[in-house]
XYZ file of C-alpha atoms in Angstrom:
618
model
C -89.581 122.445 -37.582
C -89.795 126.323 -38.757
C -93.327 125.766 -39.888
C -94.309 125.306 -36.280
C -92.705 128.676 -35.021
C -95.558 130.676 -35.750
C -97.848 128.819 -33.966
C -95.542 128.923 -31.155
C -95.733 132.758 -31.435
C -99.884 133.121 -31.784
C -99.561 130.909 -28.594
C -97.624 133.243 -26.890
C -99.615 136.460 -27.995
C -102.684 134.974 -26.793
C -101.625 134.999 -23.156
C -104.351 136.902 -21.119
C -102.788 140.220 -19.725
C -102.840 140.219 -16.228
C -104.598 143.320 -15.000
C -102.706 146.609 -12.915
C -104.480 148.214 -10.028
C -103.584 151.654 -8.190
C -102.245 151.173 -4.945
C -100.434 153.073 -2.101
C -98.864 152.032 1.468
C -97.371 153.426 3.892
C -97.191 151.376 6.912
C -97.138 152.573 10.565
C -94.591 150.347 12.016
C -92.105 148.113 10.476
C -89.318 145.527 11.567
C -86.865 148.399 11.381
C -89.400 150.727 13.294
C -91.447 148.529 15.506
C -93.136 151.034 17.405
C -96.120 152.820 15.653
C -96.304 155.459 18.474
C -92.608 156.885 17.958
C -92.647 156.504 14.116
C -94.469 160.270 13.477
C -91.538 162.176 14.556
C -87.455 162.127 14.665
C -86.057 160.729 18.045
C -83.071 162.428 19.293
C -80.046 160.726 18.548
C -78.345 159.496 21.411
C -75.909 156.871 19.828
C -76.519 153.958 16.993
C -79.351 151.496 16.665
C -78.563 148.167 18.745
C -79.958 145.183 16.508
C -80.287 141.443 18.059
C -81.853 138.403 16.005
C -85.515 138.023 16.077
C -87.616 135.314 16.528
C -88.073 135.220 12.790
C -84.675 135.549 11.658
C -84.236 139.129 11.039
C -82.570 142.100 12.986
C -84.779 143.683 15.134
C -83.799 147.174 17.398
C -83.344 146.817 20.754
C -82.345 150.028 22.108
C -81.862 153.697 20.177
C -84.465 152.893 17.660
C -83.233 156.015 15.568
C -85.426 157.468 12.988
C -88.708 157.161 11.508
C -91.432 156.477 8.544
C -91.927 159.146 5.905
C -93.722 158.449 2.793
C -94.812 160.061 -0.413
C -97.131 159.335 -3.223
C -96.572 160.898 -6.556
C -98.242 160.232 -10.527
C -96.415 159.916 -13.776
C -97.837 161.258 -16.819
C -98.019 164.875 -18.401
C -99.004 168.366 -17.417
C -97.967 172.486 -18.844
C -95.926 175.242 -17.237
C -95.592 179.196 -18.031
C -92.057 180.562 -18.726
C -91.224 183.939 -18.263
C -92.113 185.526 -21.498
C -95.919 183.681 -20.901
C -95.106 180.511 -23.103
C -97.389 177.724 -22.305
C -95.192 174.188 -22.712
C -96.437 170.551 -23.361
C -94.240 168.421 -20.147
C -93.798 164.940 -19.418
C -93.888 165.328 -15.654
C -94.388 163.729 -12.350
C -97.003 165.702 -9.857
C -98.139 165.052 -6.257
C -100.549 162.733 -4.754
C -99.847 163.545 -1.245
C -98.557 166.116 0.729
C -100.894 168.755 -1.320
C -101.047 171.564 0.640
C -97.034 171.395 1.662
C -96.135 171.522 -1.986
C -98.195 173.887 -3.024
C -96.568 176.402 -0.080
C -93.008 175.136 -0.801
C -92.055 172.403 1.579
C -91.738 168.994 0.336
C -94.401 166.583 -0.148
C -92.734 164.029 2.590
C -95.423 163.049 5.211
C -95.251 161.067 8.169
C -97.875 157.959 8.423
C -100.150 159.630 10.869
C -100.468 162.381 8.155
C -100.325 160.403 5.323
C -102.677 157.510 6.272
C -106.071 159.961 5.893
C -108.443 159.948 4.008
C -109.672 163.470 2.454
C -111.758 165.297 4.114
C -114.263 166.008 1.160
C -114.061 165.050 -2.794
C -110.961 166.167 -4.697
C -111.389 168.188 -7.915
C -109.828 168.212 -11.102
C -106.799 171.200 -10.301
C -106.516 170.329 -6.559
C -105.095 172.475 -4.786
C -104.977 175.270 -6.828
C -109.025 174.743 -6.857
C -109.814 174.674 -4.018
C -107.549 177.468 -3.160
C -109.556 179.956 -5.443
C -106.804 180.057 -8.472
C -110.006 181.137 -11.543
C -109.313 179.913 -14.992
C -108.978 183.332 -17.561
C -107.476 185.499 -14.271
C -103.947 186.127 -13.623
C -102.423 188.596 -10.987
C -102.133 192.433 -12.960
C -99.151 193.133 -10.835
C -96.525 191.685 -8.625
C -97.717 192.698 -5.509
C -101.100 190.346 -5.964
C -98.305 187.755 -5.329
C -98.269 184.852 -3.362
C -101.659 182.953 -4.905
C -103.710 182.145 -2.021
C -103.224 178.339 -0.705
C -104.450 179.062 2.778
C -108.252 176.692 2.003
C -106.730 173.931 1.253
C -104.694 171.797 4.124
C -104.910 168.224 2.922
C -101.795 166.670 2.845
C -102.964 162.819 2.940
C -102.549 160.283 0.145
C -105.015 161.162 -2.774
C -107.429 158.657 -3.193
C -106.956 156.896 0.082
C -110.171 154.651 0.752
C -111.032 151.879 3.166
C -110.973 148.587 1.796
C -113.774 146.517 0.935
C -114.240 144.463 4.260
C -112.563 140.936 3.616
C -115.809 138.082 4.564
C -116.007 134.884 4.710
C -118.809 132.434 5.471
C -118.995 130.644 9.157
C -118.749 126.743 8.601
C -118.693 126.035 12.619
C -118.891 128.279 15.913
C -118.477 127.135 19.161
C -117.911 128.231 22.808
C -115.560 126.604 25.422
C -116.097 128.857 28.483
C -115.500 132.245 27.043
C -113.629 131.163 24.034
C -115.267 130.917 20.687
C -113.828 129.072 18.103
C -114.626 130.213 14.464
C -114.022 127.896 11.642
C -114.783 129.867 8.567
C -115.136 128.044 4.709
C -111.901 129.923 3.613
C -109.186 131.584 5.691
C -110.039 135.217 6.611
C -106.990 136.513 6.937
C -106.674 138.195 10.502
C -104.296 138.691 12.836
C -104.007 139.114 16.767
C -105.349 142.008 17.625
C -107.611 142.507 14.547
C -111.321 143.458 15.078
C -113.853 141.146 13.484
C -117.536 140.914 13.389
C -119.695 138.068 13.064
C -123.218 137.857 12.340
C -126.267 135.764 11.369
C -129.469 134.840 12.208
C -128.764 131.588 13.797
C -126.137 132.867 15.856
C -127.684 134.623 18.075
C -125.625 135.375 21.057
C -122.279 135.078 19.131
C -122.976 138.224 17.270
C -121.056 141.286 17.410
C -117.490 142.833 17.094
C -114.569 141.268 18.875
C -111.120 141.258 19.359
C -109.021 138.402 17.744
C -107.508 136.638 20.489
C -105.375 133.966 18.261
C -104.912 132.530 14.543
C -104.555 129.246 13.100
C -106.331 127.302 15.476
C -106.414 123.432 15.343
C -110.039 122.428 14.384
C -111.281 118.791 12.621
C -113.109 120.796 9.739
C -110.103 122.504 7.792
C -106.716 123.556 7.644
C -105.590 125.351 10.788
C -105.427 128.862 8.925
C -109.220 128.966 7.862
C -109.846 129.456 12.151
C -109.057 131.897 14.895
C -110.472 132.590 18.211
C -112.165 135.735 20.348
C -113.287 136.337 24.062
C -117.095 136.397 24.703
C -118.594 137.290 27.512
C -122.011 135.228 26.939
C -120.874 132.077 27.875
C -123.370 128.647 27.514
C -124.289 128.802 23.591
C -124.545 126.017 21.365
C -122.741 124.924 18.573
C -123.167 125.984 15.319
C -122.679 123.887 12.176
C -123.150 124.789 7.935
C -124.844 127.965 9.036
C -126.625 129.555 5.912
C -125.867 132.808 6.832
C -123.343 133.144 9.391
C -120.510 135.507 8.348
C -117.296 137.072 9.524
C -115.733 140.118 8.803
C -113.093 142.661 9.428
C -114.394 145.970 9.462
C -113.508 148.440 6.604
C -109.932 149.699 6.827
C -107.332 151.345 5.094
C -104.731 148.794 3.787
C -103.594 150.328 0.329
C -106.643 150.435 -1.383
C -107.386 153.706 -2.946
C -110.475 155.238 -5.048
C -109.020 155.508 -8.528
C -111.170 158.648 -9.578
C -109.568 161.101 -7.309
C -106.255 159.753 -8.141
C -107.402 160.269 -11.769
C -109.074 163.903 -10.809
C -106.333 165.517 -9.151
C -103.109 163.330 -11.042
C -104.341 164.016 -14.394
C -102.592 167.161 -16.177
C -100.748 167.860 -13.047
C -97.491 168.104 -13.232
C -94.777 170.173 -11.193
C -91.162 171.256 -12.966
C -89.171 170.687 -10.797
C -91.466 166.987 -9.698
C -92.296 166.918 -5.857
C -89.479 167.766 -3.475
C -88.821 165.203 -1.227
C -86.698 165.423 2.336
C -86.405 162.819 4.836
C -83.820 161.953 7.705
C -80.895 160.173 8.317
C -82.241 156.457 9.572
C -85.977 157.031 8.055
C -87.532 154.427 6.057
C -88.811 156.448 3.112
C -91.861 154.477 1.324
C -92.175 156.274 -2.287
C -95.757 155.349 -4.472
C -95.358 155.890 -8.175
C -98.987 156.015 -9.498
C -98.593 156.600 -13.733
C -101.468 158.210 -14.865
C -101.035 158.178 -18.224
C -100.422 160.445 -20.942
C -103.754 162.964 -21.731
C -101.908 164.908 -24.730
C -100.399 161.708 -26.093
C -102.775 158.690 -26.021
C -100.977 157.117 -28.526
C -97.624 156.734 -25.575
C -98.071 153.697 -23.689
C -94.868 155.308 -21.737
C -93.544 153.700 -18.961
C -92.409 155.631 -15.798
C -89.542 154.564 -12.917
C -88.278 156.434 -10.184
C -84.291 156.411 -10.013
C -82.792 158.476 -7.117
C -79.390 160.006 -8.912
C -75.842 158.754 -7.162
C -78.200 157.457 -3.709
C -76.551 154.314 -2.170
C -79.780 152.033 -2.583
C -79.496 148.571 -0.991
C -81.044 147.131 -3.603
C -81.298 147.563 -7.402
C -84.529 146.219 -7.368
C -86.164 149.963 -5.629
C -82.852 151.875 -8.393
C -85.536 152.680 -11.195
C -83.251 151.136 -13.888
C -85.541 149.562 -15.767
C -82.961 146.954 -16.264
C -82.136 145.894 -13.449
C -85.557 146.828 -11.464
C -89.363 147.318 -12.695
C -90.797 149.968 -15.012
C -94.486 150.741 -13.836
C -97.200 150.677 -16.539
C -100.399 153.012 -17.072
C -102.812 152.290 -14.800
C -100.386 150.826 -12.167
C -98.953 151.484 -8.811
C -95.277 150.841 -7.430
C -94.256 151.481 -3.773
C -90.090 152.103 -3.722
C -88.461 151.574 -0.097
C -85.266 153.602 0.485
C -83.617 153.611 3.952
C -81.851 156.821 4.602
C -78.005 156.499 4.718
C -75.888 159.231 4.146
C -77.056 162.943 4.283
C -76.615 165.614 1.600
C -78.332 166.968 -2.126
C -79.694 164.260 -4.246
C -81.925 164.599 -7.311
C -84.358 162.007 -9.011
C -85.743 161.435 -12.428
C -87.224 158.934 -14.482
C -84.834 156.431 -16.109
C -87.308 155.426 -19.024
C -85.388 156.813 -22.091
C -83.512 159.258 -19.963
C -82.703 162.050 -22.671
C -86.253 162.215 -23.448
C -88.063 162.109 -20.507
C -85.473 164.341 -18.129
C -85.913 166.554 -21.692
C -89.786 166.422 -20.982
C -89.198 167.521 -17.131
C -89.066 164.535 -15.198
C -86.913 166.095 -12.810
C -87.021 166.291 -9.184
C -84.761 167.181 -5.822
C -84.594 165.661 -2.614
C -82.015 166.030 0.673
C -81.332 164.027 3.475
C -80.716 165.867 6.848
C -77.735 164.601 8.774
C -78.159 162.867 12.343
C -76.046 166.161 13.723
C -79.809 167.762 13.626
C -81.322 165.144 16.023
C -78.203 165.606 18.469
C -79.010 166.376 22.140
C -79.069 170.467 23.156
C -75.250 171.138 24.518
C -74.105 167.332 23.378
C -70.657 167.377 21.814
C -70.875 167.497 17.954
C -67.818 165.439 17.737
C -69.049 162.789 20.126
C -71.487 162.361 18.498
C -69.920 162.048 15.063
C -67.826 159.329 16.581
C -70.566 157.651 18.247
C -71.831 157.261 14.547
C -68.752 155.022 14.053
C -70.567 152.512 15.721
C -73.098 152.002 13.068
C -71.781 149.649 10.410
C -73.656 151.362 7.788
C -72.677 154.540 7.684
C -69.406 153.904 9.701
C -66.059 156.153 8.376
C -63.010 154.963 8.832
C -60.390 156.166 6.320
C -57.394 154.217 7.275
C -59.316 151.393 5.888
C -61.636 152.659 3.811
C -60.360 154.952 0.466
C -64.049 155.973 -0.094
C -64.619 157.000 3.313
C -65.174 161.032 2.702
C -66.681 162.233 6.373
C -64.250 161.378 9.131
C -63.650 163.190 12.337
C -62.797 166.146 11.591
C -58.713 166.974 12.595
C -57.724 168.084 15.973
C -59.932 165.875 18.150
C -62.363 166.592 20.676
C -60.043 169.683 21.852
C -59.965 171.760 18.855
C -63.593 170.349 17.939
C -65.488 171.531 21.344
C -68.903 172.560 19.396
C -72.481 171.592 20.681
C -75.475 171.233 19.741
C -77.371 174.370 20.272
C -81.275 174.927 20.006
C -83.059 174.744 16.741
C -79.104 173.905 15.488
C -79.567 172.902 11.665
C -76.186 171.239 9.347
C -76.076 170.384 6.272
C -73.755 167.545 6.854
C -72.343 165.138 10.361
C -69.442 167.277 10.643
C -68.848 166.931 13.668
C -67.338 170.938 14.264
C -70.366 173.128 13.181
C -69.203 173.488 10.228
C -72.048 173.142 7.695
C -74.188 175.037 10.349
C -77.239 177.006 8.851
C -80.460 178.996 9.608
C -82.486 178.504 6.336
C -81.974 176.098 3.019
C -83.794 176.654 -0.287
C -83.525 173.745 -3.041
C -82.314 175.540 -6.037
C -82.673 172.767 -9.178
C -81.209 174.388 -12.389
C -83.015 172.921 -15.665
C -83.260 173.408 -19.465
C -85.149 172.159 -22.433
C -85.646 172.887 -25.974
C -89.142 174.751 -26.875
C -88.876 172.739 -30.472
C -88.163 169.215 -28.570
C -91.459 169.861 -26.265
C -93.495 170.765 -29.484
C -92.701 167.743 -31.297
C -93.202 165.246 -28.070
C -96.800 166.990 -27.767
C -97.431 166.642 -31.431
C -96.862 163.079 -32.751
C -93.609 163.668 -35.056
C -89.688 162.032 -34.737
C -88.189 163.579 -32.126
C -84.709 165.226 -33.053
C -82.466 164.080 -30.595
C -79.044 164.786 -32.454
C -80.829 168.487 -32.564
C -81.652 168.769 -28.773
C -80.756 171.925 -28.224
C -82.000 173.872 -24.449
C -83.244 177.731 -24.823
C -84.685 177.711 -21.855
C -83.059 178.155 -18.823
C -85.121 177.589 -15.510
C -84.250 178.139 -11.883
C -86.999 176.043 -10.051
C -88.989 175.579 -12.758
C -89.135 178.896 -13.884
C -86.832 181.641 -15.493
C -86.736 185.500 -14.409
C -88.745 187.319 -13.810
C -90.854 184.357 -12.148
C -88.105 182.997 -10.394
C -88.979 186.381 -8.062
C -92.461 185.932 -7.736
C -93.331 184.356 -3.825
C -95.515 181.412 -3.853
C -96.992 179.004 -6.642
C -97.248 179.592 -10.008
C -100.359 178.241 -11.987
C -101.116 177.432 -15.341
C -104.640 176.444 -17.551
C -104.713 173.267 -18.731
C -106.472 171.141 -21.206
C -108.720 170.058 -18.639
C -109.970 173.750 -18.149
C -109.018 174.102 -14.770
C -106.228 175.938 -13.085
C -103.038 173.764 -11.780
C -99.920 174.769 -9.381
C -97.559 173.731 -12.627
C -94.553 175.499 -10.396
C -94.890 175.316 -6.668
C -91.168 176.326 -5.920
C -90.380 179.483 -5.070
C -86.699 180.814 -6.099
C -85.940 183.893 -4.154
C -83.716 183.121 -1.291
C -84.823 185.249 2.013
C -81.996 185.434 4.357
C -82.655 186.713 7.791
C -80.310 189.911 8.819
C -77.370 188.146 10.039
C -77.999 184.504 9.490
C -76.747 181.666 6.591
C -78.854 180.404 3.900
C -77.873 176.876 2.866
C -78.272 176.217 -0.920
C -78.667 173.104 -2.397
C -77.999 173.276 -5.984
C -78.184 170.371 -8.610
C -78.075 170.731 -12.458
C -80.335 168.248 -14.474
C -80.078 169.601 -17.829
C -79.623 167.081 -20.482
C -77.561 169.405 -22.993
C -75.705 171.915 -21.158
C -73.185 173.350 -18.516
C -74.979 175.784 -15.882
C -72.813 178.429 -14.507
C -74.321 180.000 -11.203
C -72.887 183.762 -9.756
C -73.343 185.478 -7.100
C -72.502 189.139 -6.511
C -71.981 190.236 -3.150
C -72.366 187.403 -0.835
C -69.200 184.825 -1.120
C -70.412 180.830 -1.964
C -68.632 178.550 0.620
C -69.362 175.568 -1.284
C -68.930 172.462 1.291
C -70.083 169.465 -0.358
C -70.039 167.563 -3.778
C -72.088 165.555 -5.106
C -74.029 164.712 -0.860
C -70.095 164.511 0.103
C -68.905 166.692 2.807
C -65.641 168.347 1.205
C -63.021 166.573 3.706
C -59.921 165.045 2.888
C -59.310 161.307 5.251
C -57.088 163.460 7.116
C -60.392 164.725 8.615
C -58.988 168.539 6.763
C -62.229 170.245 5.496
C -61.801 171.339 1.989
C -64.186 173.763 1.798
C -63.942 176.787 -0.473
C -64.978 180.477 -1.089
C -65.831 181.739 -5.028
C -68.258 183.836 -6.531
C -69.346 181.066 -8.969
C -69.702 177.581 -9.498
C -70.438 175.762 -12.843
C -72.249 172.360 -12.990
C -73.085 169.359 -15.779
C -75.862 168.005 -15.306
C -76.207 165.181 -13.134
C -73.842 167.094 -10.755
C -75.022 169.209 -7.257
C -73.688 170.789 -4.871
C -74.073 172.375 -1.125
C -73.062 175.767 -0.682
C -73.623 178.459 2.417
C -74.639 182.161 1.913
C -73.187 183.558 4.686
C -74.699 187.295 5.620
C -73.981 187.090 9.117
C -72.109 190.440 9.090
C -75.079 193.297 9.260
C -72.884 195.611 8.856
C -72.007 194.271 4.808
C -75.020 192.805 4.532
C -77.843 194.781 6.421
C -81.592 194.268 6.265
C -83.372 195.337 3.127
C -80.683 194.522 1.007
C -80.770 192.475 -2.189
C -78.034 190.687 -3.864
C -78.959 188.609 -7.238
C -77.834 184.919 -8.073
C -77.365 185.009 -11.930
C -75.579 182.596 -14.532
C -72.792 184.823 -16.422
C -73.340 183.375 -19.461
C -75.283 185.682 -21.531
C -77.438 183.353 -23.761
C -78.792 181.637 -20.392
C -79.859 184.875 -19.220
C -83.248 184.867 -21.994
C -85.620 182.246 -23.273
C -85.010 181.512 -26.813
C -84.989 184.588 -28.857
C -86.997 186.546 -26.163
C -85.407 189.193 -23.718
C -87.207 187.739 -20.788
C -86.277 184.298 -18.613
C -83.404 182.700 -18.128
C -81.090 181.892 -14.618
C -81.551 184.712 -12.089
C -82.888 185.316 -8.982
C -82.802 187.338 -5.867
C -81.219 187.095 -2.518
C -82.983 189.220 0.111
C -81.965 190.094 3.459
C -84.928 190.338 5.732
């Protein structure tokens, strides 16, 4: 019996692999969304979503669709950044694939379909943006002022690599014409739908030829199964049957369906990474469709590394879209993976990959991403605490706290009396509050990260890594340590592939408007140490933990005033500048947000980097 285990193995080992393709979607309607027309922008939110059983089973909307579709494509693989005292360092990262042009001036990389779904105007190149934007390999700014880079040429924000499909044929077995209906029987199903254009064509079918409108599917015929025919309006009416045409055809025109052109993907993914990865931002009620494309590892051929997208302390339906390799899927080089998240609950999330975690968040596979609240979407002088406890209705993110111990955003206390907010125009909130509370004028992501310069050698460089030795001495705001963290706009850095990339597209200075708020939203991904965060002059109001609004059941907001906060990683939190008072904080002024511990204020050994920044009252 043990003699035959090996062949048991060789049998196994000689199983074909089954080949990986890129891929992206991002679909214009959905069960959940079921009107493509309303699905490019937020409705205003009126009261919750009323769902009723469709005729296939599911729950369908039937009045206050709320919401919409916002999608995001992304690569895995490896890319360099600049730190403050010029290092160059070696990065596992994640970079965009859509949304180019938004990342590169700041915003996140979240696109609605009728943005996403387009093709690019004219070829990527290797470098994209930064290319295209003029960014010259071998030239760097002399002086501050030369700051922002440009990134006014380049406004695609589309999917990279988006292509129409190759058009799906199929050989006509039999034609024929009842009145104005044809019936098309074709040697193997074709795969339309209602309302699908198709074109037929051949030289023996004269008079059937041309592009029409399906007007049904899986039509009854004595030839094949149902499914292999469909049927379209002509207006030629009188034409004969056609039988085992030799070269009758039909077709759906080209169209985009997910099918992508892998060398752009390759051109523009390729040595492109961002510390922090694309930001992401997406609404209450959105159905957020996330591509992973892994590129692959340039530096490191030797890496057949996995990548996964997990979304950090995100209540995901399903662990199956989680990014635990465990318990979901791990995507492989040359592969695509589409996540599906359904916005919940608002507040500050991160992301990161979950393959070897202490490695690869090590390596900069870090990333932020927020949810805005439904408050946002509330009607102009519409009670804010109405509305909050119209969102009782919905079953999913419904707050009771005599019944639930988890719930953490009730109604706030004192009722509709004490509560008498509104919505006002352009009125922005962190959180559903339901009294103004969390009420801002501007946000800035702020994602605090460290690694060890020895750790990123060694991954780049084919030797053990030390993890009992991991040791960060390098402190980054953003991405970058000071003095960077002031410089406006993109940051770029040469790469291997000779051209110029936007390694760091986030900005850290934090321009408050003379008497307005700034909301911050702070997380801490480091893998090996606390980050402490100060702030001299301008009082934190910290008023959320962890996306929790900082309210006991009682509906009591817990909020609270300091001049510092400290964070693990793995930890974030919301807090509110508040320089509404000109007379404290007039324009032209400039406060600095700094860490008070000394050794984060440098990189390494070096004088320059390290956690500070600038906030600037304009």
């Amino acid at each position: 019996m043990s003699r035959g285990l090996p062949t048991v193995l060789l049998v196994l080992l000689a199983l074909p692999a089954r080949a990986q393709s890129f891929r992206v979607q991002c679909p214009a309607s959905t069960i959940t969304h079921p009107n493509a027309a309303n699905n490019n922008a937020e409705p205003a939110y009126t009261g919750p979503t009323t769902l009723t059983p469709g005729t296939n089973g599911y729950l369908v909307p039937s009045a206050n669709v709320n919401g919409a579709i916002k999608c995001q494509q992304i690569s895995g693989g490896d890319g360099y950044a600049t730190m403050g005292d010029g290092t160059q360092t070696y990065m596992f990262s994640f970079g965009p694939l859509s949304g180019l042009a938004d990342i590169a001036n700041g915003l996140p990389g979240t696109e609605s379909p009728s943005t996403f779904n387009v093709t690019a105007p004219a070829p990527l190149k290797p470098g994209d943006p930064a290319t295209t934007d003029g960014i010259v390999t071998n030239t760097w700014p002399s002086s501050f002022t030369l700051f922002p880079l440009s990134t006014s040429p380049f406004t695609y924000n589309g999917a990279v690599g988006l292509a129409n499909d190759i058009p799906n044929l199929v050989s006509i077995y039999d034609i024929s014409e009842s009145g104005n209906n044809v019936r098309v029987v074709g040697n193997a199903p074709l795969g339309v739908a209602v309302g699908d254009q198709v074109t037929i064509s051949g030289t023996d079918t004269t008079g059937y030829n041309g592009t029409f409108t399906v007007s049904s599917i899986n039509v009854a015929n004595p030839f094949f199964p149902a499914n292999y025919a469909f049927t379209y309006t002509n207006q030629t009416t009188g034409l004969a049957e056609v039988t085992a045409s030799a070269t009758a055809t039909a077709a759906l025109p080209p169209r985009l369906d997910g099918h992508v052109d892998p060398r752009p993907i390759m051109d523009v993914g390729v040595m492109n990474g961002n510390i922090p990865a694309p930001l992401m931002a997406f609404d209450e009620d959105d159905e957020f469709f996330l591509t992973l494309t892994n590129v692959g590892m340039i530096m490191r051929p030797d890496l057949f590394e996995q990548h996964t997208v997990h979304f950090h302390g995100y209540p995901n339906a399903s662990a199956f879209y989680d990014g635990v390799p465990d318990a979901s899927v791990a995507i492989n080089i040359g592969a695509s993976f589409t996540y599906y998240y359904l916005a919940p609950d608002a507040g500050t999330y991160f992301w990161h990959c979950h393959i070897t975690p202490p490695e690869h968040l090590q390596m900069g596979m870090v990333g932020q991403l927020y949810v805005r609240p439904r408050q946002n979407r509330v009607q102009i002088n519409s009670s804010l605490y109405a509305a909050l406890q119209a969102q009782q209705g919905d079953l999913r993110t419904a707050c009771n706290s005599a019944a639930d111990i988890l719930c953490s955003n009730p109604l706030p206390a004192g009722g509709p009396t004490v509560n008498a907010a509104v919505q006002v125009t352009g009125g922005k909130y962190a959180y559903n509050d339901g009294d103004g509370s969390t009420a801002y004028d501007v946000e800035y992501p702020i994602q605090i990260h460290g690694f060890d310069p020895s750790f990123h050698f060694v991954g780049m460089t084919f030797n053990p890594e030390g993890f009992t030795d991991m040791k960060d001495k390098y402190f980054l705001l953003n991405g970058r340590s000071y003095p960077d963290t002031v410089i406006p706009g993109p940051l770029a850095t040469q790469s291997v592939d000779g051209a110029m990339h936007f390694s760091q597209p986030l900005s850290s200075i934090i321009n408050i408007p003379a008497g307005k708020k700034a909301l911050l939203r702070i997380s801490d991904l480091d893998v090996s140490e606390y980050q402490t965060l100060a702030s001299l002059g301008i009082p934190m109001k910290v008023i959320g933990y962890n996306a929790k609004l900082l309210r006991d059941q009682a509906g009591n907001n817990l909020y609270y005033t300091t001049n510092s906060i400290t964070l693990g990683g793995g930890e974030s939190l919301d807090v509110i500048l508040d320089a509404s008072d000109t007379t404290k904080y007039p324009p032209g002024s400039v406060f600095y947000l700094y860490t008070p511990n000394l050794d984060h204020l440098s990189n390494d050994a070096e004088n320059f980097g390290g956690l500070m920044t600038e906030v600037r009252i304009n």
